[in-house]
Short mmCIF file of C-alpha atoms in Angstrom, two decimals:
data_model
loop_
_atom_site.label_atom_id
_atom_site.label_comp_id
_atom_site.label_asym_id
_atom_site.label_seq_id
_atom_site.Cartn_x
_atom_site.Cartn_y
_atom_site.Cartn_z
CA MET A 1 0.64 0.01 -0.38
CA LYS A 2 1.14 3.22 -1.08
CA PRO A 3 2.07 5.39 1.81
CA ALA A 4 -0.11 9.33 2.35
CA THR A 5 1.57 12.16 0.65
CA PHE A 6 -0.93 14.21 2.67
CA ILE A 7 -2.24 14.29 6.26
CA GLU A 8 -5.61 15.92 6.29
CA THR A 9 -7.55 17.60 10.00
CA ASP A 10 -10.65 20.38 10.17
CA ASP A 11 -9.51 20.76 14.02
CA PRO A 12 -8.60 24.11 13.22
CA PHE A 13 -6.18 24.11 16.90
CA GLU A 14 -4.56 21.72 15.03
CA VAL A 15 -3.69 22.98 12.06
CA ALA A 16 -2.74 26.05 14.81
CA ASN A 17 -0.63 24.12 16.15
CA LEU A 18 1.07 22.87 13.00
CA ALA A 19 0.60 25.93 11.42
CA ALA A 20 2.92 28.07 14.29
CA ARG A 21 5.64 24.72 14.83
CA GLY A 22 6.48 26.13 10.08
CA PHE A 23 4.48 23.47 8.39
CA ASP A 24 2.80 24.18 5.04
CA TYR A 25 -0.05 23.22 4.61
CA ASP A 26 -3.21 23.90 1.92
CA MET A 27 -6.25 24.58 2.47
CA GLU A 28 -9.79 23.47 0.60
CA LYS A 29 -13.38 24.48 1.37
CA ILE A 30 -16.23 22.47 0.79
CA GLY A 31 -19.28 24.41 1.34
CA LEU A 32 -18.92 25.43 4.63
CA ARG A 33 -16.26 23.03 5.98
CA PHE A 34 -12.22 24.15 5.59
CA THR A 35 -10.33 20.59 5.08
CA PHE A 36 -6.17 21.85 6.16
CA MET A 37 -3.51 19.14 4.28
CA PHE A 38 -0.55 19.05 5.79
CA PRO A 39 2.80 17.02 3.63
CA ALA A 40 3.71 13.81 5.18
CA CYS A 41 6.55 13.36 7.36
CA PRO A 42 8.13 11.79 10.29
CA GLU A 43 8.59 15.36 12.07
CA LEU A 44 4.68 16.35 10.68
CA LYS A 45 3.54 12.83 12.86
CA GLN A 46 5.50 13.48 15.31
CA ALA A 47 4.13 17.16 15.74
CA ARG A 48 1.31 15.82 16.04
CA LYS A 49 1.61 13.57 18.53
CA GLU A 50 2.76 15.48 20.89
CA PHE A 51 -0.49 18.05 20.45
CA GLU A 52 -2.17 14.65 21.15
CA GLU A 53 -0.40 14.39 24.76
CA ASP A 54 0.20 18.20 25.41
CA GLU A 55 -2.29 18.13 28.34
CA GLN A 56 -2.24 21.36 29.38
CA PHE A 57 -3.75 22.58 25.15
CA GLN A 58 -5.41 20.03 25.21
CA GLU A 59 -7.62 21.24 28.94
CA PHE A 60 -7.91 24.19 26.78
CA VAL A 61 -9.17 22.64 23.43
CA ARG A 62 -11.66 21.06 25.60
CA CYS A 63 -12.55 24.65 27.31
CA ARG A 64 -12.64 26.23 24.33
CA LYS A 65 -14.96 23.30 22.11
CA GLU A 66 -17.19 23.71 25.31
CA LEU A 67 -17.31 27.85 25.74
CA GLY A 68 -18.40 27.71 22.05
CA ARG A 69 -21.36 25.06 22.55
CA ARG A 70 -22.64 27.21 25.26
CA MET A 71 -22.34 29.76 24.25
CA TRP A 72 -24.50 28.67 20.16
CA GLY A 73 -26.36 26.79 22.31
CA SER A 74 -27.73 29.63 25.08
CA GLY A 75 -28.57 32.06 22.27
CA ASN A 76 -30.54 29.46 20.78
CA ARG A 77 -32.89 28.99 23.35
CA ARG A 78 -32.92 32.80 23.71
CA GLN A 79 -33.93 32.54 19.78
CA HIS A 80 -36.41 29.94 20.55
CA ARG A 81 -37.84 31.25 23.62
CA LYS A 82 -38.73 34.62 21.44
CA GLU A 83 -40.09 32.74 18.75
CA GLN A 84 -42.52 31.20 20.71
CA LYS A 85 -43.66 34.47 22.18
CA LEU A 86 -44.66 35.59 19.18
#
């Protein structure tokens, strides 16, 4: 089997981390989603592993995602209540 020439991700936190480390990437937009493709290399695999194992950064990512869910969720509930009153 031929090894992958690109590694794809749609995680913006992972993309930011890898880009900050100097890895080049291509971006592809399909509909409303963005996919980022990094050229496959051993250094990239190591950087991705370090990203996954960085407990402090992963806690930050988890908190940001939870904050986003709460912000969007509460806004949606308020909007839903306004629509019900009409």
